[in-house]
């Protein structure tokens, strides 16, 4: 059973010479195999001339084998669930819209929804949608309970670190092959190091969309951030698509697309203008738009940026994700899914989905992965909004009062991606004091996951260009498992073509509340399966 493994005894002890040797092996392997970032810079050069290794762990993170297999298994159900949510316009209008949902009080969500609603009224020409997903979990070890997995969040846009997570798993397998980890633990055996083929899996999803578009010579557009440092997580997908499927890639930012992108008024074909020296005819037809940006408000600093996003959405190209699927990934949707009957609406409605429904066991497995959560605006039934009744009574909503009472065991989450946005424990009461009442609908309260006590690892920060050697830091840590999947859906049959395609592990120091590698709070890790 999973509780048989003693997390407090991890990592194994190392002699100073062993630690130094492993660090050298790890960092040189990372530099040799593309486990890299571009170094920090006020302005990234157009043509890179240097790179640093990504932050990494020396040992893989122990994780119960049966719980890993469960996470892989339920990813298939999650793929279908979120595909069906994205196709349910009434549900998204109610939960995320600017008339009755979160979009009323969250300007970013409201802008996206309003643009999407206008496009729907005009008539969207491309019914197909592609989702590249990642469902994130932590081990939950509440006192007196068996260790379980609990979902942190479900990501539907710009899911990152698929490529670098594969490289990190390969790094740890290399360390085992090169050193046997100096026989410091009997758990460190090859059969406990699961393979990770996320690059091939994510590329396969993009290739499925490209194939469905079915126009010879079309290419896939990667919409990227300006000054992107995480290019070495994105480029391997490009290389896989080219080498395995002969699919070419165009990379552009929103600013570049505002000048280069056009949609044919009669065919709705999306074309990207370019120099005739680079492509005959001076433009490229796009089959699939893959967003590695566009998930936070700062990426839309002007109305023109929203206009560009809506131009892409209006086109015949398949979007990854569509605006609908991006809205489906909102934290409010995650909270609403915990309410009675909502999972059954999407997974057990035989009248709507025919034979493609799920049984009680499969739905229960999803529900068991939820932590308790609620909207700050709810009344005592934990379902009905309490805003106007609370205002009229001159008091706070029940959801806010409940969050104050349980603050030390909670995290508050807004409708944001990218890390650094959540409010934790003792910071909650003062935050609620300052949060305008009309904005509370946009926040959810979630019970904190309780990871196993006293697990540790050796963490190596990202490399540097100042010539200093990296020194691993032994720290108490918390690890987060992400499971990747893809889904192509939205045709007349409403069928969902989907797969589970890989995994990642991010490990952070226990005193850090956030877990985003790109925001500097954690390191890339991999799995050691334990029984």
Tab-separated table of N, CA and C in Angstrom, residues 357-452:
chain	number	residue	atom	x	y	z
A	357	UNK	N	-21.518	7.144	-22.311
A	357	UNK	CA	-21.702	7.653	-20.953
A	357	UNK	C	-20.817	6.858	-19.994
A	358	UNK	N	-20.669	7.381	-18.803
A	358	UNK	CA	-19.774	6.800	-17.814
A	358	UNK	C	-20.577	6.290	-16.624
A	359	UNK	N	-20.063	5.211	-16.024
A	359	UNK	CA	-20.745	4.600	-14.901
A	359	UNK	C	-20.414	5.271	-13.580
A	360	UNK	N	-21.066	4.807	-12.525
A	360	UNK	CA	-20.883	5.397	-11.192
A	360	UNK	C	-19.431	5.307	-10.733
A	361	UNK	N	-18.756	4.197	-11.017
A	361	UNK	CA	-17.382	4.026	-10.548
A	361	UNK	C	-16.464	5.063	-11.188
A	362	UNK	N	-16.627	5.263	-12.507
A	362	UNK	CA	-15.758	6.219	-13.196
A	362	UNK	C	-16.025	7.651	-12.740
A	363	UNK	N	-17.279	7.975	-12.528
A	363	UNK	CA	-17.610	9.317	-12.044
A	363	UNK	C	-17.132	9.494	-10.614
A	364	UNK	N	-17.239	8.462	-9.818
A	364	UNK	CA	-16.770	8.541	-8.427
A	364	UNK	C	-15.268	8.757	-8.367
A	365	UNK	N	-14.518	8.130	-9.276
A	365	UNK	CA	-13.069	8.339	-9.292
A	365	UNK	C	-12.717	9.798	-9.540
A	366	UNK	N	-13.464	10.444	-10.438
A	366	UNK	CA	-13.238	11.874	-10.652
A	366	UNK	C	-13.595	12.666	-9.402
A	367	UNK	N	-14.763	12.372	-8.840
A	367	UNK	CA	-15.230	13.137	-7.674
A	367	UNK	C	-14.285	12.952	-6.488
A	368	UNK	N	-13.693	11.774	-6.362
A	368	UNK	CA	-12.757	11.530	-5.258
A	368	UNK	C	-11.471	12.334	-5.407
A	369	UNK	N	-11.204	12.851	-6.612
A	369	UNK	CA	-10.004	13.663	-6.807
A	369	UNK	C	-10.231	15.131	-6.442
A	370	UNK	N	-11.478	15.499	-6.099
A	370	UNK	CA	-11.777	16.889	-5.763
A	370	UNK	C	-11.483	17.185	-4.298
A	371	UNK	N	-10.957	18.359	-4.024
A	371	UNK	CA	-10.993	18.917	-2.675
A	371	UNK	C	-12.282	19.718	-2.532
A	372	UNK	N	-12.672	19.986	-1.276
A	372	UNK	CA	-13.842	20.821	-1.052
A	372	UNK	C	-13.569	22.240	-1.533
A	373	UNK	N	-14.539	22.844	-2.195
A	373	UNK	CA	-14.380	24.231	-2.641
A	373	UNK	C	-15.744	24.875	-2.802
A	374	UNK	N	-15.747	26.208	-2.766
A	374	UNK	CA	-16.997	26.949	-2.917
A	374	UNK	C	-16.690	28.355	-3.419
A	375	UNK	N	-17.691	28.990	-3.994
A	375	UNK	CA	-17.557	30.371	-4.409
A	375	UNK	C	-17.724	31.304	-3.228
A	376	UNK	N	-16.980	32.399	-3.212
A	376	UNK	CA	-17.083	33.342	-2.095
A	376	UNK	C	-18.459	33.989	-2.019
A	377	UNK	N	-19.211	33.943	-3.114
A	377	UNK	CA	-20.497	34.636	-3.147
A	377	UNK	C	-21.677	33.741	-2.777
A	378	UNK	N	-21.431	32.479	-2.339
A	378	UNK	CA	-22.553	31.554	-2.139
A	378	UNK	C	-23.257	31.774	-0.805
A	379	UNK	N	-24.507	31.311	-0.773
A	379	UNK	CA	-25.305	31.334	0.457
A	379	UNK	C	-25.093	30.028	1.219
A	380	UNK	N	-25.882	29.816	2.247
A	380	UNK	CA	-25.662	28.656	3.131
A	380	UNK	C	-25.897	27.322	2.433
A	381	UNK	N	-26.635	27.314	1.321
A	381	UNK	CA	-26.805	26.045	0.599
A	381	UNK	C	-25.570	25.691	-0.235
A	382	UNK	N	-24.551	26.584	-0.215
A	382	UNK	CA	-23.272	26.389	-0.916
A	382	UNK	C	-23.442	26.345	-2.435
A	383	UNK	N	-24.596	26.788	-2.934
A	383	UNK	CA	-24.867	26.762	-4.364
A	383	UNK	C	-25.356	28.110	-4.883
A	384	UNK	N	-26.336	28.692	-4.180
A	384	UNK	CA	-27.013	29.897	-4.657
A	384	UNK	C	-26.211	31.143	-4.343
A	385	UNK	N	-26.021	32.040	-5.308
A	385	UNK	CA	-25.344	33.308	-5.008
A	385	UNK	C	-26.075	34.088	-3.925
A	386	UNK	N	-25.285	34.716	-3.047
A	386	UNK	CA	-25.823	35.380	-1.856
A	386	UNK	C	-25.547	36.886	-1.870
A	387	UNK	N	-25.073	37.399	-3.024
A	387	UNK	CA	-24.565	38.766	-3.062
A	387	UNK	C	-25.633	39.785	-2.683
A	388	UNK	N	-26.772	39.783	-3.380
A	388	UNK	CA	-27.770	40.828	-3.151
A	388	UNK	C	-28.427	40.685	-1.794
A	389	UNK	N	-28.675	39.444	-1.368
A	389	UNK	CA	-29.259	39.243	-0.041
A	389	UNK	C	-28.316	39.732	1.038
A	390	UNK	N	-27.018	39.472	0.859
A	390	UNK	CA	-26.031	39.914	1.844
A	390	UNK	C	-25.940	41.440	1.889
A	391	UNK	N	-25.939	42.063	0.711
A	391	UNK	CA	-25.869	43.530	0.666
A	391	UNK	C	-27.082	44.145	1.341
A	392	UNK	N	-28.250	43.610	1.047
A	392	UNK	CA	-29.473	44.154	1.639
A	392	UNK	C	-29.519	43.966	3.146
A	393	UNK	N	-28.902	42.870	3.623
A	393	UNK	CA	-28.883	42.601	5.069
A	393	UNK	C	-27.716	43.289	5.760
A	394	UNK	N	-26.856	43.935	4.964
A	394	UNK	CA	-25.711	44.638	5.544
A	394	UNK	C	-24.663	43.708	6.133
A	395	UNK	N	-24.450	42.542	5.528
A	395	UNK	CA	-23.463	41.594	6.055
A	395	UNK	C	-22.738	40.928	4.905
A	396	UNK	N	-21.716	40.158	5.232
A	396	UNK	CA	-20.959	39.445	4.218
A	396	UNK	C	-21.686	38.182	3.771
A	397	UNK	N	-21.370	37.749	2.548
A	397	UNK	CA	-21.918	36.504	2.039
A	397	UNK	C	-21.456	35.340	2.921
A	398	UNK	N	-22.268	34.281	2.924
A	398	UNK	CA	-21.919	33.101	3.718
A	398	UNK	C	-20.575	32.529	3.271
A	399	UNK	N	-20.311	32.506	1.946
A	399	UNK	CA	-19.053	31.967	1.444
A	399	UNK	C	-17.849	32.719	1.965
A	400	UNK	N	-17.968	34.044	2.132
A	400	UNK	CA	-16.874	34.844	2.678
A	400	UNK	C	-16.696	34.553	4.164
A	401	UNK	N	-17.800	34.490	4.894
A	401	UNK	CA	-17.708	34.199	6.331
A	401	UNK	C	-17.084	32.830	6.569
A	402	UNK	N	-17.461	31.861	5.747
A	402	UNK	CA	-16.908	30.514	5.881
A	402	UNK	C	-15.409	30.527	5.584
A	403	UNK	N	-15.004	31.320	4.587
A	403	UNK	CA	-13.580	31.421	4.247
A	403	UNK	C	-12.792	32.073	5.391
A	404	UNK	N	-13.361	33.044	6.035
A	404	UNK	CA	-12.680	33.674	7.179
A	404	UNK	C	-12.473	32.661	8.309
A	405	UNK	N	-13.491	31.881	8.569
A	405	UNK	CA	-13.431	30.933	9.693
A	405	UNK	C	-12.412	29.829	9.441
A	406	UNK	N	-12.284	29.411	8.201
A	406	UNK	CA	-11.408	28.276	7.870
A	406	UNK	C	-10.139	28.729	7.167
A	407	UNK	N	-9.753	29.997	7.312
A	407	UNK	CA	-8.679	30.579	6.504
A	407	UNK	C	-7.388	29.777	6.535
A	408	UNK	N	-7.010	29.263	7.676
A	408	UNK	CA	-5.709	28.598	7.797
A	408	UNK	C	-5.647	27.258	7.058
A	409	UNK	N	-6.780	26.796	6.606
A	409	UNK	CA	-6.789	25.537	5.844
A	409	UNK	C	-7.258	25.747	4.408
A	410	UNK	N	-7.141	26.987	3.900
A	410	UNK	CA	-7.682	27.309	2.579
A	410	UNK	C	-6.671	28.011	1.681
A	411	UNK	N	-6.986	28.004	0.399
A	411	UNK	CA	-6.366	28.877	-0.589
A	411	UNK	C	-7.503	29.526	-1.369
A	412	UNK	N	-7.359	30.820	-1.672
A	412	UNK	CA	-8.316	31.523	-2.520
A	412	UNK	C	-7.722	31.637	-3.919
A	413	UNK	N	-8.560	31.336	-4.938
A	413	UNK	CA	-8.083	31.328	-6.326
A	413	UNK	C	-8.953	32.230	-7.194
A	414	UNK	N	-8.306	33.089	-8.013
A	414	UNK	CA	-9.047	33.853	-9.020
A	414	UNK	C	-9.081	33.098	-10.337
A	415	UNK	N	-9.661	33.727	-11.358
A	415	UNK	CA	-9.737	33.096	-12.684
A	415	UNK	C	-8.480	33.417	-13.489
A	416	UNK	N	-7.328	32.968	-13.009
A	416	UNK	CA	-6.067	33.309	-13.649
A	416	UNK	C	-5.175	32.081	-13.792
A	417	UNK	N	-4.323	32.116	-14.829
A	417	UNK	CA	-3.314	31.086	-15.032
A	417	UNK	C	-1.940	31.717	-14.872
A	418	UNK	N	-0.918	30.859	-14.740
A	418	UNK	CA	0.448	31.339	-14.802
A	418	UNK	C	1.172	31.469	-13.478
A	419	UNK	N	0.514	31.201	-12.354
A	419	UNK	CA	1.201	31.228	-11.060
A	419	UNK	C	1.260	32.618	-10.452
A	420	UNK	N	1.396	32.634	-9.116
A	420	UNK	CA	1.574	33.890	-8.410
A	420	UNK	C	0.293	34.652	-8.129
A	421	UNK	N	-0.873	34.028	-8.333
A	421	UNK	CA	-2.140	34.750	-8.190
A	421	UNK	C	-2.941	34.371	-6.947
A	422	UNK	N	-2.604	33.267	-6.292
A	422	UNK	CA	-3.431	32.743	-5.218
A	422	UNK	C	-3.126	33.412	-3.875
A	423	UNK	N	-4.103	33.329	-2.970
A	423	UNK	CA	-3.981	33.886	-1.623
A	423	UNK	C	-4.090	32.730	-0.625
A	424	UNK	N	-3.123	32.629	0.289
A	424	UNK	CA	-3.026	31.465	1.169
A	424	UNK	C	-3.214	31.824	2.635
A	425	UNK	N	-3.892	30.960	3.330
A	425	UNK	CA	-3.973	30.845	4.793
A	425	UNK	C	-4.060	32.188	5.517
A	426	UNK	N	-3.010	32.534	6.259
A	426	UNK	CA	-3.092	33.707	7.130
A	426	UNK	C	-3.238	35.025	6.371
A	427	UNK	N	-2.984	34.999	5.056
A	427	UNK	CA	-3.155	36.212	4.256
A	427	UNK	C	-4.616	36.441	3.854
A	428	UNK	N	-5.458	35.427	4.057
A	428	UNK	CA	-6.829	35.490	3.555
A	428	UNK	C	-7.675	36.556	4.248
A	429	UNK	N	-7.723	36.641	5.587
A	429	UNK	CA	-8.614	37.630	6.207
A	429	UNK	C	-8.347	39.061	5.755
A	430	UNK	N	-7.089	39.480	5.743
A	430	UNK	CA	-6.789	40.850	5.323
A	430	UNK	C	-7.108	41.049	3.846
A	431	UNK	N	-6.915	40.008	3.026
A	431	UNK	CA	-7.269	40.119	1.615
A	431	UNK	C	-8.769	40.308	1.454
A	432	UNK	N	-9.562	39.541	2.213
A	432	UNK	CA	-11.018	39.678	2.137
A	432	UNK	C	-11.472	41.056	2.599
A	433	UNK	N	-10.753	41.639	3.552
A	433	UNK	CA	-11.095	42.991	4.003
A	433	UNK	C	-11.013	43.991	2.856
A	434	UNK	N	-10.056	43.755	1.939
A	434	UNK	CA	-9.808	44.703	0.855
A	434	UNK	C	-10.537	44.340	-0.441
A	435	UNK	N	-11.033	43.104	-0.566
A	435	UNK	CA	-11.657	42.654	-1.811
A	435	UNK	C	-13.037	43.288	-1.965
A	436	UNK	N	-13.248	44.100	-3.006
A	436	UNK	CA	-14.566	44.703	-3.212
A	436	UNK	C	-15.651	43.641	-3.303
A	437	UNK	N	-16.791	43.922	-2.710
A	437	UNK	CA	-17.841	42.917	-2.637
A	437	UNK	C	-18.280	42.452	-4.015
A	438	UNK	N	-18.298	43.352	-4.984
A	438	UNK	CA	-18.769	42.969	-6.310
A	438	UNK	C	-17.797	42.051	-7.037
A	439	UNK	N	-16.540	41.933	-6.557
A	439	UNK	CA	-15.552	41.075	-7.208
A	439	UNK	C	-15.503	39.666	-6.620
A	440	UNK	N	-16.258	39.417	-5.575
A	440	UNK	CA	-16.141	38.126	-4.891
A	440	UNK	C	-16.621	36.961	-5.739
A	441	UNK	N	-17.527	37.225	-6.670
A	441	UNK	CA	-18.018	36.151	-7.535
A	441	UNK	C	-16.893	35.514	-8.346
A	442	UNK	N	-15.805	36.267	-8.564
A	442	UNK	CA	-14.708	35.778	-9.406
A	442	UNK	C	-13.713	34.919	-8.637
A	443	UNK	N	-13.893	34.746	-7.330
A	443	UNK	CA	-12.938	33.994	-6.510
A	443	UNK	C	-13.586	32.739	-5.945
A	444	UNK	N	-12.768	31.680	-5.825
A	444	UNK	CA	-13.228	30.467	-5.148
A	444	UNK	C	-12.320	30.175	-3.950
A	445	UNK	N	-12.895	29.525	-2.967
A	445	UNK	CA	-12.129	29.025	-1.819
A	445	UNK	C	-11.977	27.526	-1.975
A	446	UNK	N	-10.759	27.039	-1.758
A	446	UNK	CA	-10.481	25.608	-1.902
A	446	UNK	C	-9.722	25.120	-0.680
A	447	UNK	N	-10.148	23.978	-0.147
A	447	UNK	CA	-9.439	23.388	0.984
A	447	UNK	C	-8.030	23.014	0.561
A	448	UNK	N	-7.066	23.281	1.420
A	448	UNK	CA	-5.678	22.979	1.106
A	448	UNK	C	-5.419	21.479	1.117
A	449	UNK	N	-4.678	21.023	0.125
A	449	UNK	CA	-4.213	19.645	0.100
A	449	UNK	C	-3.108	19.494	1.131
A	450	UNK	N	-3.111	18.361	1.837
A	450	UNK	CA	-2.118	18.115	2.889
A	450	UNK	C	-1.120	17.064	2.392
A	451	UNK	N	0.020	17.489	1.873
A	451	UNK	CA	0.989	16.529	1.331
A	451	UNK	C	1.678	15.751	2.444
A	452	UNK	N	2.328	14.621	2.114
A	452	UNK	CA	3.066	13.860	3.120
A	452	UNK	C	4.108	14.722	3.825
